[in-house]
Coordinates of C-alpha atoms and ligand atoms in Angstrom, one line a residue:
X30 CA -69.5 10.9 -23.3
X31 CA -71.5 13.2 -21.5
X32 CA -70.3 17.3 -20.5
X33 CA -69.3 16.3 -17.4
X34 CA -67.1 13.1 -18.3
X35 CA -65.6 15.2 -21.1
X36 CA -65.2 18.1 -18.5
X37 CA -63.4 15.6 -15.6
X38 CA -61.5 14.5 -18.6
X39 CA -59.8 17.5 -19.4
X40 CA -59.5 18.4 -16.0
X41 CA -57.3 15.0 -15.1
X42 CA -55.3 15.4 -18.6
X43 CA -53.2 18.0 -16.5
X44 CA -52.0 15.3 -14.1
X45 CA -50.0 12.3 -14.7
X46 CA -52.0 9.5 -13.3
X47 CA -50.7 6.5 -12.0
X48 CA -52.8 2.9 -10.8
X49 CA -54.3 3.3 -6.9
X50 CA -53.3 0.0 -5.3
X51 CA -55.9 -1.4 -3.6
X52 CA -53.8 -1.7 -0.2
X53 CA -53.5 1.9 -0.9
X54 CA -57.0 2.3 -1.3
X55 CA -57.9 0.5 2.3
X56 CA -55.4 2.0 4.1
X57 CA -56.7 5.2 3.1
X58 CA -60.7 4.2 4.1
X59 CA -59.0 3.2 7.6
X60 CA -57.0 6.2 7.8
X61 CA -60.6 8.1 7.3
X62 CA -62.8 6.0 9.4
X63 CA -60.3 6.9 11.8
X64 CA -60.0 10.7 11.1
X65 CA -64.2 10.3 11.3
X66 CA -64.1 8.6 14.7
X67 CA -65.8 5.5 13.2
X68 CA -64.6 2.1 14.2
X69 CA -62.6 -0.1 12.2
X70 CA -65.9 -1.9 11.2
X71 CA -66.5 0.5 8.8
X72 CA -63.6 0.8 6.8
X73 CA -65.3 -1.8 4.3
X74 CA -68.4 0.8 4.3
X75 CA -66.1 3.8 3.6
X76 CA -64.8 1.8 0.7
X77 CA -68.3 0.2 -0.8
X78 CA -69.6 3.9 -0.7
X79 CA -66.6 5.2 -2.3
X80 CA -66.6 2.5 -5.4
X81 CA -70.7 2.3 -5.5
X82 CA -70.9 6.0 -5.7
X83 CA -72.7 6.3 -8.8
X84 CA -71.1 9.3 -9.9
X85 CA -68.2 10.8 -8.2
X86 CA -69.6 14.2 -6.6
X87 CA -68.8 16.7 -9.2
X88 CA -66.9 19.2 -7.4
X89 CA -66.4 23.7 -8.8
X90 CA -63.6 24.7 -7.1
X91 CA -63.4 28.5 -7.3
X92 CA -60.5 30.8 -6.4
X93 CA -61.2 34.0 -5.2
X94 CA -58.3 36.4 -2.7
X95 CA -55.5 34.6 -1.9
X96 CA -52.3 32.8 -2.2
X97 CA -53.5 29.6 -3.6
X98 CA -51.7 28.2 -1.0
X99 CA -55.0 26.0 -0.4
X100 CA -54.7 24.5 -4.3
X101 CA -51.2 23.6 -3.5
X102 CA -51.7 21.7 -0.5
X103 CA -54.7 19.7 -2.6
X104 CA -52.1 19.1 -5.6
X105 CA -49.2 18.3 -2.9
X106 CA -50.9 16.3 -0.7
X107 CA -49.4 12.7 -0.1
X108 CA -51.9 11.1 1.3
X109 CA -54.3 11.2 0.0
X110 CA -52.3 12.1 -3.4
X111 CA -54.0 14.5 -5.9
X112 CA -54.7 11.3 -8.2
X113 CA -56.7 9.4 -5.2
X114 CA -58.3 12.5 -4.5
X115 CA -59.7 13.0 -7.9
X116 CA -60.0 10.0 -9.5
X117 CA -61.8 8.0 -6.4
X118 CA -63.4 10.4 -4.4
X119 CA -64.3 13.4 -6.5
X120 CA -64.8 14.9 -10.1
X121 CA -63.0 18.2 -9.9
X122 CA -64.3 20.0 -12.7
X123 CA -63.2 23.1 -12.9
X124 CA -60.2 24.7 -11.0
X125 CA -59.0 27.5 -13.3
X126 CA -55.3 27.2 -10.9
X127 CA -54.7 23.6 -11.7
X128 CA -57.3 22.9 -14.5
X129 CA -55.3 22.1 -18.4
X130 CA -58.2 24.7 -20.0
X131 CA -57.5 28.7 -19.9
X132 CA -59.7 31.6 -21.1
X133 CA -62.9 31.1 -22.9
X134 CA -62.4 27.0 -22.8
X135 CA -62.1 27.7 -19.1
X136 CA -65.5 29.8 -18.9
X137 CA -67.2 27.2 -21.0
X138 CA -66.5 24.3 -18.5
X139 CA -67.2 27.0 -15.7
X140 CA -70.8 27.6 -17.4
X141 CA -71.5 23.9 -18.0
X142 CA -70.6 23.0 -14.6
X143 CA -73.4 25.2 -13.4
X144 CA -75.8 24.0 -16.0
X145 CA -75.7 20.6 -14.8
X146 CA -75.9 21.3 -11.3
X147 CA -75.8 19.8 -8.0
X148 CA -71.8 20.0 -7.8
X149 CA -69.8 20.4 -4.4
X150 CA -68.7 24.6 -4.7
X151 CA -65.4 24.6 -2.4
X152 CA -64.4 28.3 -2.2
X153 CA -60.6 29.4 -1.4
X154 CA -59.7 32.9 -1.1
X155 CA -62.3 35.5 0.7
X156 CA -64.5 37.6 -0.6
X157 CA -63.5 41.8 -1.4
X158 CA -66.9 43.5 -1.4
X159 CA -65.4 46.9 -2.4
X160 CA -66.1 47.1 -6.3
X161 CA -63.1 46.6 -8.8
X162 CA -61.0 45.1 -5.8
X163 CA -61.5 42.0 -7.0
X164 CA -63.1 40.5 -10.8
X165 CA -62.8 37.4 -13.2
X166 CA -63.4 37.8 -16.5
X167 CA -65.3 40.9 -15.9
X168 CA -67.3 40.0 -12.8
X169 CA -67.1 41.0 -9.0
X170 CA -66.1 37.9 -7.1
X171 CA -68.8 38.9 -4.8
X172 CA -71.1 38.3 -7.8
X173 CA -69.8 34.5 -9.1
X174 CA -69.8 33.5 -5.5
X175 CA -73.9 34.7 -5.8
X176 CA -74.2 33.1 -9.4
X177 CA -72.7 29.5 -7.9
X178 CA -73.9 28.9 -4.7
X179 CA -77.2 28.0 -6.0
X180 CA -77.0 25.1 -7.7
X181 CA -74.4 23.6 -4.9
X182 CA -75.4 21.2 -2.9
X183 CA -73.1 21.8 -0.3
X184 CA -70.8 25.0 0.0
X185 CA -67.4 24.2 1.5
X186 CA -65.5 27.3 2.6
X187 CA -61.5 26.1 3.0
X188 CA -58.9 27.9 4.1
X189 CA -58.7 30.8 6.5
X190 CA -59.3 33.6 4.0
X191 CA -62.7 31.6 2.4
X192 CA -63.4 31.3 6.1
X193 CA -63.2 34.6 7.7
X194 CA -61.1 36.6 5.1
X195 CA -57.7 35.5 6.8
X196 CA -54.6 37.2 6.1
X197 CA -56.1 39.4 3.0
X198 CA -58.5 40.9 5.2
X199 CA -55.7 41.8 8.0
X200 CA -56.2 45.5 8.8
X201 CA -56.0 47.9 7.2
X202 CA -57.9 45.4 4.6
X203 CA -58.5 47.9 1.7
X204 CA -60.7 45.6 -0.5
X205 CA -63.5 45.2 2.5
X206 CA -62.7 41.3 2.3
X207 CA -64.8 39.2 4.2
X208 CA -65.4 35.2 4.5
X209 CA -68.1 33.2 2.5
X210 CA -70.6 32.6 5.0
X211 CA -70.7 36.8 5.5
X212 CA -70.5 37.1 1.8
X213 CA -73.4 34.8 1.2
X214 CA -75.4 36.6 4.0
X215 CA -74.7 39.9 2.3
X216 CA -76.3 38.6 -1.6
X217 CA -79.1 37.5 0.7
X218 CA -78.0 33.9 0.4
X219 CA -79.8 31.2 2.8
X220 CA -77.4 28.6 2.7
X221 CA -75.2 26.3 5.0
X222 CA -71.1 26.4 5.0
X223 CA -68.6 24.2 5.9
X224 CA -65.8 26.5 7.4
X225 CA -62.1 24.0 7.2
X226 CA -59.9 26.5 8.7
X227 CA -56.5 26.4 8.6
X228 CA -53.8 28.1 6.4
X229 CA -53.2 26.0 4.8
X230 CA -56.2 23.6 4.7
X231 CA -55.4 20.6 5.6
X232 CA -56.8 18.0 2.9
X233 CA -57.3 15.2 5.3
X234 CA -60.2 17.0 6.8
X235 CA -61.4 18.3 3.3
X236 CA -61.6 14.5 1.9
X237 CA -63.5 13.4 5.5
X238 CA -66.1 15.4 4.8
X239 CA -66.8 14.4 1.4
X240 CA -66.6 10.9 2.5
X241 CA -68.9 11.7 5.3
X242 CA -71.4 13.0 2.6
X243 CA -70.9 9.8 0.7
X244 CA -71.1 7.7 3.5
X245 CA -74.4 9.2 5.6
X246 CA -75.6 11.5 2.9
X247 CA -75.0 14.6 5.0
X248 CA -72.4 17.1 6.3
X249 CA -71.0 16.4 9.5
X250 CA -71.9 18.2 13.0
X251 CA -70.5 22.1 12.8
X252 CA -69.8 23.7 15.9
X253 CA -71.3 27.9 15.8
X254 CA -68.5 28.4 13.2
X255 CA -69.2 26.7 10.7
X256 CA -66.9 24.1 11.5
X257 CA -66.8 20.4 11.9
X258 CA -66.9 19.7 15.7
X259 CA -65.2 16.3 14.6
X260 CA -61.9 18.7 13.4
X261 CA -62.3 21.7 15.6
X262 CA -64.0 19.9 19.0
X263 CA -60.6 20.8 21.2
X264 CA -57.8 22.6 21.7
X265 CA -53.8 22.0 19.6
X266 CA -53.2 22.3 23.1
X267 CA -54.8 19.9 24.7
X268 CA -53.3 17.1 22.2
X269 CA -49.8 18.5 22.3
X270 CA -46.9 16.3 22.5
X271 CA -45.0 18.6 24.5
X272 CA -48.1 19.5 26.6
X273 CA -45.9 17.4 29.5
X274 CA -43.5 20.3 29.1
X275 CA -46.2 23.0 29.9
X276 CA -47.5 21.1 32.9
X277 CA -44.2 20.9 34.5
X278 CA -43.2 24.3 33.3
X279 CA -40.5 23.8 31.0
X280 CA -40.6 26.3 28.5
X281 CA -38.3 27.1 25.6
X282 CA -36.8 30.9 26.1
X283 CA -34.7 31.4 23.1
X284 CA -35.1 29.5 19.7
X285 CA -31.5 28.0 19.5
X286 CA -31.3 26.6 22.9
X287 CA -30.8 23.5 25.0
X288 CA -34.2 23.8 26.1
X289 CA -35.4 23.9 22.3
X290 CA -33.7 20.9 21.3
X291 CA -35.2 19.1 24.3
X292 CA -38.2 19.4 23.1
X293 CA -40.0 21.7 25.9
X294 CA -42.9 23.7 25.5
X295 CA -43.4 26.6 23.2
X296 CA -45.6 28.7 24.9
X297 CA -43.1 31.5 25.8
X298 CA -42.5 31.7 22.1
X299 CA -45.7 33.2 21.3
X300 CA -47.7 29.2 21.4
X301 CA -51.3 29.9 20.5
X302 CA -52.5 26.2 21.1
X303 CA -54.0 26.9 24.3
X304 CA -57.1 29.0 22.1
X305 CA -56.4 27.4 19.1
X306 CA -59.3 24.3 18.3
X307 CA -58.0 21.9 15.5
X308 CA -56.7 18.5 15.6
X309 CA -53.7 19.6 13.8
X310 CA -51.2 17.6 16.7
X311 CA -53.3 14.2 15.7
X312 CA -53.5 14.4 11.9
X313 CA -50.6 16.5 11.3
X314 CA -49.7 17.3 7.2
X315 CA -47.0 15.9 5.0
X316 CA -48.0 12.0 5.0
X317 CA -48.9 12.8 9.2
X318 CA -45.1 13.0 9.2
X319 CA -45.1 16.8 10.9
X320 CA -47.3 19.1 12.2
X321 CA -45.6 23.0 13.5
X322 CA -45.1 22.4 16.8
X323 CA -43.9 19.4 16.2
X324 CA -41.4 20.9 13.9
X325 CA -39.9 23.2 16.2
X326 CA -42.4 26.4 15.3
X327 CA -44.9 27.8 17.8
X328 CA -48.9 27.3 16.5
X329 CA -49.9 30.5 15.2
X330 CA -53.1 29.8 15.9
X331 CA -54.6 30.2 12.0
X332 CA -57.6 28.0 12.8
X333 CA -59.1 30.5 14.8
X334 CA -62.1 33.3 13.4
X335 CA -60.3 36.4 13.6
X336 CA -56.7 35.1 12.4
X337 CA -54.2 36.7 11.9
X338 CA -55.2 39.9 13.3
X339 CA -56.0 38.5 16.5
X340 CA -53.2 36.8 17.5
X341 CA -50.4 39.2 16.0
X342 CA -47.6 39.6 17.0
X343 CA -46.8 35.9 16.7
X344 CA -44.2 35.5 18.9
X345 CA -46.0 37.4 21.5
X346 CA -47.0 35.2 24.5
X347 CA -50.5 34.7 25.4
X348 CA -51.6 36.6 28.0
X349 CA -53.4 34.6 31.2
X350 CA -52.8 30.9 30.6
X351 CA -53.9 28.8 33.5
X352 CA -52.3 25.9 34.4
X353 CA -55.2 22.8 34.9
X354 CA -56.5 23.5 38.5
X355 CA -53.8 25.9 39.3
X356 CA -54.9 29.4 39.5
X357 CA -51.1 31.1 38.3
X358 CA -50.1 31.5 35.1
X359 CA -48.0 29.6 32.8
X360 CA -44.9 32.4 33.6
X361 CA -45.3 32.2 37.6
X362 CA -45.1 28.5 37.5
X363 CA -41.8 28.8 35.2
X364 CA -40.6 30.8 37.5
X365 CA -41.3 28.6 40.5
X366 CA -40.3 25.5 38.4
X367 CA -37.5 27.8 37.3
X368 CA -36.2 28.2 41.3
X369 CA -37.3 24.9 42.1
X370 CA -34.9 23.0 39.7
X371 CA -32.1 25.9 40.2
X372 CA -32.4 24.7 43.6
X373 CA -31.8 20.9 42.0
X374 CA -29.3 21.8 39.9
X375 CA -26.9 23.8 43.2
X376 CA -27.5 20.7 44.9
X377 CA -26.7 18.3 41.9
X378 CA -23.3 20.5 41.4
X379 CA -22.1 20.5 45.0
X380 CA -22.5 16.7 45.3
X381 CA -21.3 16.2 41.7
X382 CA -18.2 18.3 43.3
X383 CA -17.8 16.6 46.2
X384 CA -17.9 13.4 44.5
X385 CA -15.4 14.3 42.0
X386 CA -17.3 14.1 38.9
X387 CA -18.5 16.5 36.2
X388 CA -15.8 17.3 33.8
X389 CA -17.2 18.4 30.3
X390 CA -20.9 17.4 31.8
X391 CA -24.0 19.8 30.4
X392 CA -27.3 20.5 32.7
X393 CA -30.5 19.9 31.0
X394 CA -31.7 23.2 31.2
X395 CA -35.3 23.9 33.1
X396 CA -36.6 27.3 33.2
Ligands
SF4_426 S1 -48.4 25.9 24.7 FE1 -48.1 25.2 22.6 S2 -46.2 24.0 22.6 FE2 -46.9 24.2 24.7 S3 -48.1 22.4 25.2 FE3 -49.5 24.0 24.5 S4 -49.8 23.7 22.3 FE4 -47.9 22.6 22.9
SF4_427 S1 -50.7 24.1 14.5 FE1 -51.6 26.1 14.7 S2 -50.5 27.3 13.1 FE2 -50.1 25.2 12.7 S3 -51.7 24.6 11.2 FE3 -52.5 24.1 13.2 S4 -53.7 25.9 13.8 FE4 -52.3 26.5 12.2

């Protein structure tokens, strides 16, 4: 058994696997043809290049400044489960959060990983540049992200703090963190990044873009983020579900209302899916049970370079959203909608009145 089988070994001891079905296994090549914007014609494509892969893509997961929030959505994600995840797709070798091995065992596996090479680094957690803010076993974070983007042979940055430095490096940001791709720039390192924002990542569009690389040998289209224009092409806003709501101009004033448990748009509340780009409203997270708007919570907007910092406050509207075609904003066509159904609902109670009806009955609640 070679270093690496011994390594993946170890590393999969710390879960308890069960078989992958292969219904399982289909469903889960459709689900990321799909999420690929193939055709179903490929599902048996995604699946030969995931079974004929000689060797699972070894994969160094490092965690730098952050919550680990990232690692737990990989561990917790249903679909695909951690044990699809690892045993068909990739060999996660070393992932000091999750990984069975601690301490010097730990460094070992970190050191052999590098020694044989041509492994997927996926970074969480951005990058403090001011020194002592931020060391492993001795070392400047800045300095292992130098030491093991060269023998990667693709760097994938997920997360908003691996991105851009996200919510560590909110202002005042004391340990000077930045995102990978800066981070690389500043070690005078030449090489590409996949950016997967979101805080969260979500690990639907972290598997897609492994499969991609199984499946055409290269990383997908990035848009001048870093990005994959296949996650981040358009707007939450544009794919909303209650994006009816916002065209009519119903809008939710007061969490705890009628007009909340209607289901009407969340703008007012702060919504930030109008400059938010990420197909979060079509691939959702939990099993694509739920995504936040969908639960009830305005988008945050923590795809975007520049999160959180520039969208806080989050429940602060955002100023100057156009209406399609309509030069007012989002608030002046409320307000007309607002008069306009006022008007509806006078005339609705004086022939509800006059016709003797309407004891006990509740208006729906336009704004
Ligand atoms: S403002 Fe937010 S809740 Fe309203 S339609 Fe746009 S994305 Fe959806
Ligand atoms: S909907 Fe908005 S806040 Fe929620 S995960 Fe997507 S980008 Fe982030």
């Amino acid at each position: 058994m070679g270093d690496r089988e011994e390594i993946s070994k170890q590393f999969l001891g710390t879960f308890e696997f069960q078989g992958i079905k292969r219904r399982d296994f289909l469903k889960f090549c459709g689900a990321t043809a799909a999420l690929l914007g193939l055709s179903e014609s490929f599902i048996p494509k995604i699946a030969a290049a995931i079974e004929k892969a000689s060797k699972r893509p070894p994969v160094v997961w490092l965690n730098f400044a952050s919550d680990s929030g990232c690692t737990e959505a990989l561990i917790k994600a249903t679909y695909p489960n951690a044990a699809d995840l690892v045993l068909d797709i990739l060999s996660v070798d070393y992932n000091e959060t999750i990984m069975a091995a601690a301490g010097k065992q730990a460094e070992e596996i970190l050191q052999n990983s590098k020694k044989a090479g041509d492994y997927i680094l996926i970074v969480e957690g951005g990058v403090p540049t001011k020194k002592g803010h931020g060391m492993i076993a001795g070392k400047e974070m800045l300095d292992i992200l130098k030491e093991f983007s060269g023998p990667a042979v693709a760097i994938l940055a997920v997360g908003s703090c691996a991105t851009f430095g996200g919510v560590p490096a909110a202002k005042p940001n004391p340990s000077q963190i930045i995102g990978v791709t800066e981070a690389l720039k500043k070690v005078g390192v030449k090489k590409a990044v996949v950016n997967l924002d979101l805080c969260p990542v979500n690990v639907e569009y972290l598997v897609a873009v492994v499969v991609n690389y199984l499946l055409l040998g290269k990383l997908p289209e990035l848009d001048s983020f870093g990005r994959p224009k296949m996650f981040y092409g358009q707007t939450i806003h544009e794919n909303c579900e209650r994006r009816a709501n916002f065209d009519a101009g119903r809008f939710v004033e007061t969490f705890g209302s009628n007009e909340e448990a209607l289901g009407y748009c969340l703008y007012k509340m702060g919504c930030k899916g109008p400059m938010t780009y990420s197909a979060c409203p079509k691939v959702m997270y939990n099993d694509r049970i739920s995504w936040c708007v969908k639960s009830g919570g305005p988008c945050i907007g923590c795809a975007e370079h520049g999160w959180p910092d520039k969208f806080a406050g989050f429940y602060e509207r955002l100023p100057d959203v156009k209406l399609p075609g309509i030069q007012a904003t989002a608030d002046k066509i409320g307000a007309v909608a607002g008069v306009a159904t006022a008007v509806g609902i006078a005339a609705h109670a004086i022939a509800t009145k006059s016709s003797g009806r309407g004891k006990g009955e509740k208006e729906g609640g336009n704004k």
